[in-house]
Amino acid sequence: MNLLKLIGWELDRVKKIYGLLLGVLITIQFGWLAVFLWRNTVLNEEYRREGQSLLVVFHSYLMSTPYILSIGIGLIVMLVFSGWIWYREFWGRGTFMMRLLTLPTKRIQLFISKFITIMMMILGLIAVQWFALVIEYQIFTTWLDGQGIRQQDTFADIRQLDVFSLLYPTSFVNFIIHVMLIAFVVLTIFTFVLVERSLWQRTIFSPLVSIALIGGVLAIPSTIFYVIEQYLFMDELALILVIGFLFSVATLTIIARQYLQKKLSV
Amino acid sequence: MIEVLGVKKRYRKKQVIEDVSFTAQKGEITCLIGLNGTGKSTILKGIMGLTPFDQGTVLVDGKPIDLNRVAFVPDHSTFPIHFTIEQCEAFMRDFYPTFDPKLFARLVDEFKLFPEDKLNELSKGTLAKVNLALGIAQDPDYLLLDEPFSGIDVFSKEQIVELFSSDLMEDRGVLITTHEIEDIEYLVDKAVMLNRGRIAREFDVEDVRFIHGKSIVDVMREEYGA
Amino acid sequence: MIIQFNTRAPVYIQVVDHFKKKMALGELQAGEEMPSRRELATELKINPNTVQKAFKEMEEQQLITTERNRPSRVTTDEHVLKRIRTELVDEAIAVFVESIQELDVTMDELVDKIKRQYGEGNLNDRSTGS
């Protein structure tokens, strides 16, 4: 029960900034789409006067700086927020963290609630981006058709782009794998924060020590993988990869749990 | 009874708490006295598990601490400053099964607080009252108070001092840190004096008055005076 | 009720002394109900345990009697009440004599001065302080 309440509180606290983030991203994308279409319409007029015809591809909209920027902002904000969701509790002499850590609730529930909150935000962002993409494509084709401007790609081609193939995998299995990878990144950031916040009263180098510790944990499976990679077949490689991933997840979880329960210092 | 047994704590290169043991009884007011920066707050935070000790144990009635039964009131807010008093109360009600809204309402009334006020709009004295009200309304067996009088106005101080002789504190064990003992000289059952990271003295206040004819300040002067 | 406490003397004894004075002066009558411990602690702004101790001391000195679950009452024993008065007067005189002896005053001069000051009413009734 407390877990649900905690998630409720977390969501309540992020809803404004999250709404703002979505607003900014959508404004950038649709604003830029309007500018993009207008420029091409004007350009098309010039071409027509010179007896040529213009070919516009949806890719060039997606691959343009403002669009990449909007995706980048979303990515960076979510990465930063994965750390900030903890750091903000330490703001001003560790105020709210004191409350949270002295709740008559298992501390791991705090961790889980923050984790779920971040995952919901990220997946929500990806979902909104998908709908935005669909609508952007609709507007794109409708407008260009209306102006009689030639265009080439289909909506399915969009997924050929690296960014979108990552965000929108074509199979359910791939989707699950991608979500797990995202969760892994969040777990790594959470573990970093918990280790750093446990050491900060002990040493001024706590960020470096924390990075070293987590880097060390992740280096073990990676190193083993690169050393034995050349001696293995594909199936074996996949298995080793899975084992390495599970090892990393397990170790990070154990470290995060240990520091959260025994060492975290306000 | 809260038992602090052989705790130690290092901060960066400084050993803040060398080796500290003492007890605080239920139904009594125990005062942890020390000059500024001698680790009083660190001990309270250590008891609550907020800043884990490097060594030693803390037992509450013979068991590891149960956060339903021990409330901690630091000398600053434990809620985001844009929260209103109402929002703080809602949070407490949500997460503390022991939280008593009637008790809170009574304290809000006694302290003349306005529930719709935001924390960042309050004076330090009013904020101290809010923190204390939230802590007491948890209806805990033990109440840990960190410097409840530091830097607050004289009338807030009076109102807070009055609480200690009221029924609101009845049967609770209170552990309070302060460097301004004058405010609570007549309220304290037992004094525990910290000096250089160790317990310098631990005594029954009335006994010292009776046997040695000394006030707490007299003993402090002996201990900390030049 | 305000008591100006002395930080160097046990608070519970100061509370006991305060009540002795009230009894000696008749402000508290024989058999009269005592204030509750809780009220007293709040009023005097002192530790309830201290008040408890003061009441215990007064019970031991037979100044008050307490029946189970009833408010305490001032004793109705005339002997005890007389004894309190004698005790207080003796104590005050002892303090007075000790300090006046240091000043090397003759008995005649002393008696004379006391009579004069009493007559002028300069020696006010001081029910507070100790």
Coordinates of C-alpha atoms in Angstrom, one line a residue:
Chain A
M1 CA 0.0 0.0 0.0
N2 CA 2.7 2.4 1.0
L3 CA 4.5 1.7 -2.3
L4 CA 1.4 2.9 -4.3
K5 CA 1.1 6.0 -2.1
L6 CA 4.8 6.7 -2.6
I7 CA 4.5 6.4 -6.3
G8 CA 1.4 8.7 -6.2
W9 CA 3.5 11.3 -4.3
E10 CA 6.4 11.0 -6.7
L11 CA 4.1 11.4 -9.7
D12 CA 2.3 14.3 -8.1
R13 CA 5.7 16.1 -7.6
V14 CA 6.9 15.6 -11.1
K15 CA 3.7 16.3 -13.0
K16 CA 4.4 20.0 -13.5
I17 CA 8.0 19.7 -14.7
Y18 CA 7.0 16.6 -16.8
G19 CA 4.2 18.5 -18.4
L20 CA 6.5 21.4 -19.1
L21 CA 9.0 19.0 -20.7
L22 CA 6.4 17.5 -23.0
G23 CA 5.1 21.0 -23.8
V24 CA 8.6 22.2 -24.8
L25 CA 9.3 19.1 -26.9
I26 CA 6.0 19.2 -28.8
T27 CA 6.4 23.0 -29.4
I28 CA 9.8 22.5 -30.8
Q29 CA 8.8 19.7 -33.1
F30 CA 5.6 21.2 -34.4
G31 CA 6.9 24.7 -34.5
W32 CA 9.9 23.4 -36.6
L33 CA 7.5 21.4 -38.8
A34 CA 5.6 24.5 -39.6
V35 CA 8.8 26.4 -40.4
F36 CA 10.1 23.4 -42.4
L37 CA 6.9 23.1 -44.5
W38 CA 6.7 26.8 -45.1
R39 CA 10.3 27.0 -46.3
N40 CA 9.8 24.1 -48.7
T41 CA 6.6 25.6 -50.0
V42 CA 8.4 28.8 -50.8
L43 CA 11.3 26.9 -52.3
N44 CA 8.9 24.9 -54.4
E45 CA 7.5 28.1 -55.8
E46 CA 11.0 29.2 -56.9
Y47 CA 11.7 25.8 -58.4
R48 CA 8.4 25.9 -60.3
R49 CA 9.2 29.3 -61.7
E50 CA 12.5 27.8 -63.0
G51 CA 10.6 24.8 -64.4
Q52 CA 12.0 22.3 -61.9
S53 CA 10.2 20.3 -59.3
L54 CA 11.1 19.8 -55.7
L55 CA 11.4 16.5 -53.9
V56 CA 10.9 16.6 -50.1
V57 CA 11.7 13.7 -47.8
F58 CA 10.4 13.3 -44.3
H59 CA 13.9 12.2 -43.3
S60 CA 15.3 15.7 -43.8
Y61 CA 12.7 17.0 -41.3
L62 CA 13.6 14.3 -38.8
M63 CA 17.4 14.6 -39.3
S64 CA 17.4 18.4 -39.0
T65 CA 19.0 20.1 -36.0
P66 CA 15.9 21.3 -34.2
Y67 CA 14.3 17.8 -34.3
I68 CA 17.4 16.0 -33.1
L69 CA 17.7 18.7 -30.5
S70 CA 14.2 17.9 -29.2
I71 CA 15.0 14.2 -28.9
G72 CA 18.3 15.1 -27.3
I73 CA 16.6 17.4 -24.8
G74 CA 14.2 14.6 -23.8
L75 CA 17.1 12.1 -23.4
I76 CA 19.3 14.5 -21.4
V77 CA 16.4 15.7 -19.2
M78 CA 15.5 12.1 -18.4
L79 CA 19.1 11.2 -17.6
V80 CA 19.5 14.2 -15.3
F81 CA 16.1 13.6 -13.7
S82 CA 17.1 10.0 -12.8
G83 CA 19.8 11.5 -10.6
W84 CA 17.8 14.6 -9.6
I85 CA 14.9 12.5 -8.3
W86 CA 17.3 11.6 -5.4
Y87 CA 19.4 14.6 -5.2
R88 CA 16.5 17.0 -4.8
E89 CA 15.6 15.2 -1.5
F90 CA 18.9 16.3 -0.1
W91 CA 18.3 19.9 -1.0
G92 CA 18.7 22.3 1.9
R93 CA 20.4 20.4 4.7
G94 CA 18.9 17.1 3.6
T95 CA 15.4 18.1 4.4
F96 CA 12.9 15.8 2.7
M97 CA 15.3 12.9 2.6
M98 CA 15.3 12.9 6.5
R99 CA 11.5 12.4 6.3
L100 CA 11.6 9.7 3.7
L101 CA 14.3 7.7 5.4
T102 CA 12.5 7.8 8.8
L103 CA 9.2 6.8 7.4
P104 CA 8.0 3.5 9.0
T105 CA 8.3 2.0 5.5
K106 CA 11.0 -0.2 4.1
R107 CA 13.6 1.9 2.4
I108 CA 13.6 -0.3 -0.6
Q109 CA 10.1 0.9 -1.3
L110 CA 11.5 4.4 -1.8
F111 CA 13.8 3.1 -4.3
I112 CA 11.1 1.1 -6.2
S113 CA 8.8 4.1 -6.2
K114 CA 11.4 6.4 -7.6
F115 CA 12.4 3.7 -10.1
I116 CA 8.8 3.2 -11.3
T117 CA 8.3 6.9 -11.5
I118 CA 11.3 7.4 -13.8
M119 CA 10.3 4.4 -15.9
M120 CA 6.8 5.7 -16.3
M121 CA 8.1 9.1 -17.3
I122 CA 10.5 7.7 -19.9
L123 CA 8.0 5.3 -21.4
G124 CA 5.4 8.0 -21.4
L125 CA 7.8 10.3 -23.2
I126 CA 8.5 7.6 -25.8
A127 CA 4.7 7.0 -26.3
V128 CA 4.0 10.7 -26.7
Q129 CA 6.9 10.9 -29.2
W130 CA 5.3 8.1 -31.2
F131 CA 2.0 9.9 -31.4
A132 CA 3.7 13.1 -32.2
L133 CA 5.6 11.3 -35.0
V134 CA 2.4 9.9 -36.5
I135 CA 0.7 13.3 -36.4
E136 CA 3.8 15.0 -37.8
Y137 CA 3.8 12.6 -40.7
Q138 CA 0.1 13.1 -41.4
I139 CA 0.6 16.9 -41.4
F140 CA 3.7 16.5 -43.6
T141 CA 2.0 14.4 -46.3
T142 CA -1.3 16.3 -46.2
W143 CA 0.4 19.7 -46.6
L144 CA 2.8 18.6 -49.3
D145 CA 0.0 16.8 -51.2
G146 CA -2.1 20.0 -50.9
Q147 CA 0.8 22.0 -52.4
G148 CA 1.5 19.4 -55.0
I149 CA 5.0 18.8 -53.8
R150 CA 6.6 15.4 -54.4
Q151 CA 7.6 13.3 -51.5
Q152 CA 9.2 9.9 -51.2
D153 CA 9.3 7.9 -47.9
T154 CA 6.6 5.9 -46.2
F155 CA 6.0 6.0 -42.5
A156 CA 7.6 2.6 -42.1
D157 CA 10.9 4.0 -43.5
I158 CA 11.1 6.3 -40.5
R159 CA 12.0 3.3 -38.3
Q160 CA 15.0 2.7 -40.4
L161 CA 16.6 5.7 -38.8
D162 CA 18.9 4.8 -35.9
V163 CA 17.2 6.9 -33.3
F164 CA 13.7 5.6 -34.0
S165 CA 14.8 2.0 -34.4
L166 CA 16.0 2.2 -30.9
L167 CA 12.9 3.9 -29.5
Y168 CA 10.4 1.9 -31.6
P169 CA 11.7 -1.7 -32.1
T170 CA 9.7 -3.8 -34.6
S171 CA 9.1 -6.8 -32.4
F172 CA 7.8 -7.2 -28.9
V173 CA 10.9 -9.1 -27.8
N174 CA 13.0 -6.2 -29.0
F175 CA 10.8 -3.8 -27.2
I176 CA 11.2 -5.8 -23.9
I177 CA 15.0 -5.8 -24.4
H178 CA 15.0 -2.0 -25.0
V179 CA 13.0 -1.4 -21.9
M180 CA 15.4 -3.5 -19.9
L181 CA 18.3 -1.6 -21.3
I182 CA 16.7 1.7 -20.3
A183 CA 15.9 0.3 -16.8
F184 CA 19.6 -0.8 -16.6
V185 CA 20.7 2.8 -17.3
V186 CA 18.4 4.1 -14.6
L187 CA 19.6 1.5 -12.2
T188 CA 23.2 2.5 -12.8
I189 CA 22.4 6.1 -12.2
F190 CA 20.4 5.3 -9.0
T191 CA 23.3 3.2 -7.7
F192 CA 25.7 5.9 -8.4
V193 CA 23.7 8.5 -6.5
L194 CA 23.2 6.2 -3.5
V195 CA 26.9 5.4 -3.3
E196 CA 27.8 9.0 -3.7
R197 CA 25.4 10.1 -1.1
S198 CA 26.7 7.5 1.3
L199 CA 30.3 8.7 0.9
W200 CA 29.9 12.4 0.7
Q201 CA 30.5 13.0 4.4
R202 CA 33.5 10.7 4.4
T203 CA 35.4 12.1 1.4
I204 CA 35.2 15.0 -0.9
F205 CA 36.0 12.7 -3.8
S206 CA 32.8 10.7 -3.3
P207 CA 31.6 11.2 -7.0
L208 CA 34.9 9.8 -8.3
V209 CA 34.9 6.9 -5.8
S210 CA 31.3 6.2 -6.8
I211 CA 32.1 6.2 -10.5
A212 CA 35.1 4.0 -9.9
L213 CA 33.1 1.5 -8.0
I214 CA 30.3 1.3 -10.5
G215 CA 32.7 1.4 -13.4
G216 CA 34.5 -1.5 -11.8
V217 CA 31.4 -3.6 -11.5
L218 CA 30.4 -3.0 -15.1
A219 CA 34.0 -3.6 -16.3
I220 CA 34.1 -7.1 -15.0
P221 CA 31.5 -8.7 -17.4
S222 CA 32.6 -6.4 -20.3
T223 CA 36.2 -7.4 -20.0
I224 CA 35.4 -11.1 -19.8
F225 CA 33.2 -10.7 -22.8
Y226 CA 35.8 -9.0 -25.0
V227 CA 38.5 -11.5 -24.0
I228 CA 36.5 -14.6 -24.9
E229 CA 34.5 -13.0 -27.7
Q230 CA 36.7 -14.4 -30.5
Y231 CA 36.5 -17.9 -29.3
L232 CA 32.7 -18.2 -29.3
F233 CA 29.8 -18.8 -31.7
M234 CA 26.9 -16.5 -31.9
D235 CA 24.6 -18.5 -29.6
E236 CA 27.2 -18.7 -27.0
L237 CA 28.0 -15.0 -27.3
A238 CA 24.3 -14.2 -26.8
L239 CA 24.3 -16.4 -23.7
I240 CA 27.4 -14.8 -22.3
L241 CA 25.9 -11.4 -23.0
V242 CA 22.8 -12.3 -21.1
I243 CA 24.8 -13.7 -18.2
G244 CA 26.9 -10.6 -18.1
F245 CA 23.9 -8.4 -18.1
L246 CA 22.2 -10.3 -15.3
F247 CA 25.5 -10.2 -13.3
S248 CA 25.7 -6.4 -13.7
V249 CA 22.0 -6.0 -12.7
A250 CA 22.3 -8.2 -9.7
T251 CA 25.5 -6.6 -8.5
L252 CA 24.2 -3.1 -8.9
T253 CA 21.0 -4.0 -7.2
I254 CA 22.9 -5.5 -4.2
I255 CA 25.1 -2.4 -3.9
A256 CA 22.2 0.0 -4.2
R257 CA 20.2 -1.9 -1.6
Q258 CA 23.1 -2.2 0.8
Y259 CA 24.0 1.5 0.6
L260 CA 20.4 2.6 0.8
Q261 CA 19.7 0.6 3.9
K262 CA 23.0 0.8 5.8
K263 CA 25.2 3.6 4.6
L264 CA 23.1 6.4 3.2
S265 CA 24.0 9.6 5.0
V266 CA 21.9 12.8 5.3
Chain B
M1 CA 14.6 3.2 27.2
I2 CA 16.9 4.4 24.4
E3 CA 20.3 2.9 24.8
V4 CA 23.2 4.3 22.9
L5 CA 26.1 1.9 23.2
G6 CA 29.7 2.6 22.3
V7 CA 29.0 4.6 19.1
K8 CA 31.7 6.2 17.0
K9 CA 31.6 8.5 14.0
R10 CA 34.2 9.9 11.7
Y11 CA 33.5 12.8 9.4
R12 CA 36.2 13.3 6.7
K13 CA 39.4 13.2 8.7
K14 CA 37.8 14.2 12.0
Q15 CA 36.6 11.8 14.6
V16 CA 33.5 13.7 15.7
I17 CA 32.2 11.0 18.1
E18 CA 34.9 9.1 19.9
D19 CA 33.0 6.7 22.0
V20 CA 29.6 7.6 23.3
S21 CA 27.2 5.6 25.5
F22 CA 24.2 6.9 27.4
T23 CA 20.6 6.1 28.1
A24 CA 17.4 8.1 27.9
Q25 CA 14.4 6.8 29.9
K26 CA 10.8 6.7 28.9
G27 CA 8.7 9.3 30.8
E28 CA 11.8 11.5 31.4
I29 CA 13.3 14.4 29.7
T30 CA 17.0 13.8 28.9
C31 CA 19.1 16.7 27.7
L32 CA 22.1 16.2 25.5
I33 CA 24.3 19.2 26.2
G34 CA 27.4 20.3 24.3
L35 CA 28.9 23.3 22.7
N36 CA 28.2 24.0 19.1
G37 CA 29.6 21.4 16.7
T38 CA 30.3 18.7 19.2
G39 CA 28.2 16.1 17.5
K40 CA 24.9 16.4 19.3
S41 CA 22.9 16.4 16.1
T42 CA 25.0 13.7 14.7
I43 CA 24.1 11.5 17.6
L44 CA 20.4 12.1 17.1
K45 CA 20.7 11.5 13.4
G46 CA 22.7 8.3 14.1
I47 CA 20.0 7.0 16.4
M48 CA 17.4 7.6 13.6
G49 CA 19.7 5.8 11.1
L50 CA 20.1 9.0 9.0
T51 CA 23.8 9.2 9.5
P52 CA 24.9 5.7 10.3
F53 CA 27.5 5.3 13.1
D54 CA 30.8 3.7 12.2
Q55 CA 30.6 1.5 15.3
G56 CA 28.3 0.8 18.2
T57 CA 24.6 0.0 18.5
V58 CA 21.4 1.8 19.4
L59 CA 18.5 -0.1 21.1
V60 CA 15.1 1.2 21.9
D61 CA 13.4 -0.8 24.6
G62 CA 16.0 -3.5 23.9
K63 CA 15.3 -3.8 20.2
P64 CA 16.5 -2.1 17.0
I65 CA 14.6 1.2 16.5
D66 CA 11.0 1.0 15.3
L67 CA 10.3 4.1 13.3
N68 CA 6.6 4.0 14.3
R69 CA 7.6 4.6 17.9
V70 CA 10.3 7.2 17.7
A71 CA 9.9 10.6 16.2
F72 CA 12.7 12.9 15.2
V73 CA 12.3 16.7 15.0
P74 CA 15.3 18.4 13.5
D75 CA 15.9 22.2 13.8
H76 CA 14.7 22.7 10.2
S77 CA 11.8 21.5 8.1
T78 CA 11.7 18.0 6.8
F79 CA 9.3 18.9 4.0
P80 CA 9.9 20.7 0.8
I81 CA 9.6 24.4 1.6
H82 CA 6.8 25.1 -0.8
F83 CA 4.5 22.6 1.1
T84 CA 1.7 24.1 3.1
I85 CA 1.1 22.9 6.7
E86 CA -2.0 21.0 5.4
Q87 CA 0.1 19.2 2.8
C88 CA 2.6 18.2 5.5
E89 CA -0.2 16.8 7.6
A90 CA -1.7 14.9 4.7
F91 CA 1.7 13.3 4.0
M92 CA 2.0 12.3 7.7
R93 CA -1.5 10.9 7.8
D94 CA -0.7 8.9 4.7
F95 CA 2.5 7.3 5.9
Y96 CA 2.4 7.1 9.7
P97 CA -0.2 4.7 11.0
T98 CA 0.2 6.2 14.4
F99 CA -0.4 9.8 13.3
D100 CA -3.2 11.3 15.4
P101 CA -5.1 14.1 13.5
K102 CA -6.9 15.2 16.7
L103 CA -3.6 15.7 18.5
F104 CA -2.4 17.7 15.5
A105 CA -5.5 19.8 15.4
R106 CA -5.1 20.6 19.1
L107 CA -1.5 21.6 18.6
V108 CA -2.4 23.8 15.5
D109 CA -4.9 25.4 17.7
E110 CA -2.6 25.9 20.7
F111 CA 0.2 27.3 18.5
K112 CA -2.2 29.4 16.5
L113 CA -1.0 28.0 13.2
F114 CA -2.8 28.5 9.8
P115 CA -2.9 25.2 7.9
E116 CA -2.9 26.9 4.5
D117 CA 0.4 28.7 5.2
K118 CA 3.4 27.6 3.2
L119 CA 6.5 26.6 5.1
N120 CA 8.7 29.1 3.3
E121 CA 6.4 31.9 4.5
L122 CA 6.8 31.1 8.2
S123 CA 9.2 32.6 10.7
K124 CA 11.8 30.3 12.3
G125 CA 9.8 30.2 15.5
T126 CA 6.6 29.2 13.7
L127 CA 8.4 26.7 11.6
A128 CA 9.8 25.1 14.8
K129 CA 6.2 24.9 16.2
V130 CA 5.0 23.2 13.0
N131 CA 7.9 20.7 13.1
L132 CA 7.2 19.9 16.8
A133 CA 3.4 19.6 16.2
L134 CA 4.1 17.1 13.4
G135 CA 6.4 15.1 15.6
I136 CA 4.2 15.0 18.6
A137 CA 1.1 14.1 16.5
Q138 CA 3.0 11.0 15.5
D139 CA 2.1 10.0 19.0
P140 CA 5.6 8.4 19.5
D141 CA 6.9 6.7 22.7
Y142 CA 10.2 8.6 22.2
L143 CA 10.7 12.1 20.8
L144 CA 14.1 13.3 19.7
L145 CA 14.4 17.1 19.4
D146 CA 17.4 18.8 17.9
E147 CA 17.9 22.3 19.2
P148 CA 14.3 23.2 19.4
F149 CA 15.1 26.7 20.7
S150 CA 18.0 27.8 18.6
G151 CA 17.4 31.1 16.9
I152 CA 13.7 31.5 17.6
D153 CA 11.8 34.3 19.1
V154 CA 11.2 34.5 22.9
F155 CA 7.4 34.0 22.6
S156 CA 7.7 30.9 20.4
K157 CA 10.2 29.6 22.9
E158 CA 7.8 30.1 25.8
Q159 CA 5.1 28.3 23.9
I160 CA 7.3 25.4 23.2
V161 CA 8.7 25.2 26.7
E162 CA 5.2 25.1 28.1
L163 CA 4.5 21.9 26.1
F164 CA 7.1 20.0 28.1
S165 CA 5.2 20.3 31.3
S166 CA 1.8 19.6 29.7
D167 CA 0.0 16.3 29.2
L168 CA 1.2 16.2 25.6
M169 CA 4.6 14.9 26.7
E170 CA 3.2 12.6 29.4
D171 CA 4.8 9.1 29.3
R172 CA 7.0 9.9 26.4
G173 CA 10.7 9.7 26.6
V174 CA 12.2 13.0 25.3
L175 CA 15.8 13.4 24.2
I176 CA 16.6 16.9 23.5
T177 CA 19.8 18.6 22.4
T178 CA 20.6 22.2 23.2
H179 CA 23.4 24.6 24.0
E180 CA 20.9 27.0 25.6
I181 CA 20.1 25.1 28.8
E182 CA 18.6 28.2 30.6
D183 CA 15.4 27.8 28.6
I184 CA 14.7 24.3 30.0
E185 CA 16.7 24.2 33.2
Y186 CA 13.6 23.3 35.3
L187 CA 12.3 20.8 32.8
V188 CA 15.2 18.4 32.5
D189 CA 15.4 15.1 34.5
K190 CA 18.8 14.1 33.3
A191 CA 21.7 15.9 31.7
V192 CA 24.2 14.2 29.4
M193 CA 27.3 16.3 28.7
L194 CA 29.3 15.8 25.6
N195 CA 32.9 17.1 25.4
R196 CA 35.5 16.3 22.7
G197 CA 33.4 13.5 21.3
R198 CA 32.9 11.7 24.6
I199 CA 30.4 11.7 27.4
A200 CA 31.9 14.0 30.0
R201 CA 29.1 13.8 32.6
E202 CA 25.8 12.0 32.9
F203 CA 23.7 13.0 35.9
D204 CA 20.3 13.4 37.5
V205 CA 19.8 17.1 37.6
E206 CA 17.9 17.2 41.0
D207 CA 20.6 15.0 42.6
V208 CA 23.3 17.5 41.6
R209 CA 21.3 20.4 43.0
F210 CA 20.6 18.4 46.2
I211 CA 24.1 16.9 46.8
H212 CA 26.4 19.6 45.4
G213 CA 24.1 22.7 45.3
K214 CA 25.0 23.2 41.7
S215 CA 22.9 24.2 38.7
I216 CA 23.3 22.6 35.3
V217 CA 25.0 25.8 34.2
D218 CA 27.5 25.5 37.1
V219 CA 28.4 22.0 35.9
M220 CA 28.6 23.2 32.4
R221 CA 31.0 26.0 33.4
E222 CA 33.2 23.4 35.2
E223 CA 33.2 21.2 32.1
Y224 CA 33.5 23.7 29.3
G225 CA 34.7 26.9 31.0
A226 CA 38.2 28.1 30.4
Chain C
M1 CA 1.2 31.3 40.8
I2 CA 4.8 32.2 40.1
I3 CA 7.8 30.8 42.0
Q4 CA 11.1 32.4 41.4
F5 CA 13.3 29.2 41.4
N6 CA 16.9 29.1 42.4
T7 CA 18.8 27.0 39.9
R8 CA 21.2 25.7 42.5
A9 CA 18.7 24.1 44.9
P10 CA 16.6 21.1 44.1
V11 CA 13.4 22.3 42.4
Y12 CA 11.2 19.8 44.3
I13 CA 12.4 21.1 47.6
Q14 CA 11.6 24.6 46.5
V15 CA 8.1 23.5 45.5
V16 CA 7.7 21.8 48.9
D17 CA 8.9 25.0 50.7
H18 CA 6.5 27.1 48.6
F19 CA 3.5 24.9 49.8
K20 CA 4.7 25.0 53.4
K21 CA 4.6 28.8 53.3
K22 CA 1.1 28.7 51.9
M23 CA 0.0 26.4 54.6
A24 CA 1.6 28.4 57.3
L25 CA 0.0 31.5 56.1
G26 CA -3.3 29.9 55.8
E27 CA -3.5 30.4 52.1
L28 CA -4.0 26.7 51.9
Q29 CA -6.4 25.6 54.6
A30 CA -6.4 22.3 56.5
G31 CA -8.2 19.7 54.4
E32 CA -8.2 21.8 51.3
E33 CA -7.7 20.2 47.9
M34 CA -4.2 20.6 46.4
P35 CA -3.9 21.5 42.7
S36 CA -3.4 18.5 40.5
R37 CA 0.2 17.5 39.7
R38 CA -0.4 18.1 36.0
E39 CA -1.8 21.6 36.5
L40 CA 1.0 22.5 38.8
A41 CA 3.7 21.4 36.4
T42 CA 2.1 23.4 33.6
E43 CA 1.6 26.4 35.8
L44 CA 5.1 26.4 37.2
K45 CA 6.6 25.3 33.9
I46 CA 8.6 22.6 35.5
N47 CA 9.0 18.9 34.9
P48 CA 6.0 16.8 35.9
N49 CA 8.4 14.3 37.5
T50 CA 9.7 17.0 39.8
V51 CA 6.2 17.9 40.9
Q52 CA 5.6 14.2 41.5
K53 CA 8.7 14.1 43.7
A54 CA 7.6 17.2 45.6
F55 CA 4.2 15.6 46.3
K56 CA 5.9 12.4 47.5
E57 CA 8.1 14.5 49.8
M58 CA 5.1 16.3 51.2
E59 CA 3.3 13.0 51.7
E60 CA 6.3 11.7 53.6
Q61 CA 6.4 14.8 55.8
Q62 CA 2.7 14.3 56.3
L63 CA 1.8 17.7 54.9
I64 CA -0.7 16.3 52.5
T65 CA -2.6 13.1 52.2
T66 CA -3.5 11.2 49.1
E67 CA -6.1 8.6 48.7
R68 CA -6.0 6.4 45.7
N69 CA -7.2 8.2 42.5
R70 CA -8.3 11.3 44.5
P71 CA -6.8 14.7 44.5
S72 CA -4.3 15.2 47.4
R73 CA -5.5 17.3 50.3
V74 CA -3.7 19.4 52.9
T75 CA -3.4 17.5 56.2
T76 CA -6.0 18.2 58.9
D77 CA -3.5 17.4 61.5
E78 CA -3.1 20.6 63.6
H79 CA 0.2 19.4 65.0
V80 CA 1.7 19.2 61.6
L81 CA 0.5 22.6 60.5
K82 CA 1.8 24.2 63.7
R83 CA 5.1 22.4 63.2
I84 CA 5.4 23.9 59.7
R85 CA 4.9 27.4 61.0
T86 CA 7.5 26.8 63.7
E87 CA 9.9 25.3 61.2
L88 CA 9.6 28.2 58.8
V89 CA 10.0 30.8 61.4
D90 CA 13.0 29.0 62.9
E91 CA 14.6 28.6 59.6
A92 CA 14.1 32.3 58.6
I93 CA 15.5 33.4 62.0
A94 CA 18.5 31.1 61.7
V95 CA 19.4 32.6 58.3
F96 CA 18.8 36.1 59.7
V97 CA 20.8 35.6 62.8
E98 CA 23.7 34.1 60.9
S99 CA 24.1 37.1 58.7
I100 CA 23.5 39.7 61.4
Q101 CA 26.1 38.1 63.6
E102 CA 28.7 38.8 61.0
L103 CA 27.9 42.5 61.4
D104 CA 28.6 42.4 65.1
V105 CA 25.4 44.1 66.2
T106 CA 24.4 44.2 69.9
M107 CA 21.2 42.6 71.0
D108 CA 19.7 45.9 72.2
E109 CA 20.5 47.7 68.9
L110 CA 19.1 44.8 67.0
V111 CA 15.8 44.5 68.9
D112 CA 15.5 48.3 68.7
K113 CA 15.9 48.3 64.9
I114 CA 13.6 45.3 64.4
K115 CA 10.9 47.0 66.4
R116 CA 11.3 50.2 64.4
Q117 CA 11.3 48.5 61.0
Y118 CA 8.3 46.4 61.9
G119 CA 6.5 49.5 63.0
E120 CA 7.2 51.3 59.7
G121 CA 5.9 48.2 57.8
N122 CA 9.1 48.1 55.8
L123 CA 9.3 44.4 56.1
N124 CA 6.7 43.4 53.6
D125 CA 5.2 40.0 53.5
R126 CA 7.2 38.1 50.9
S127 CA 5.3 35.0 50.0
T128 CA 7.3 34.5 46.9
G129 CA 11.0 33.8 46.6
S130 CA 13.1 31.7 48.8

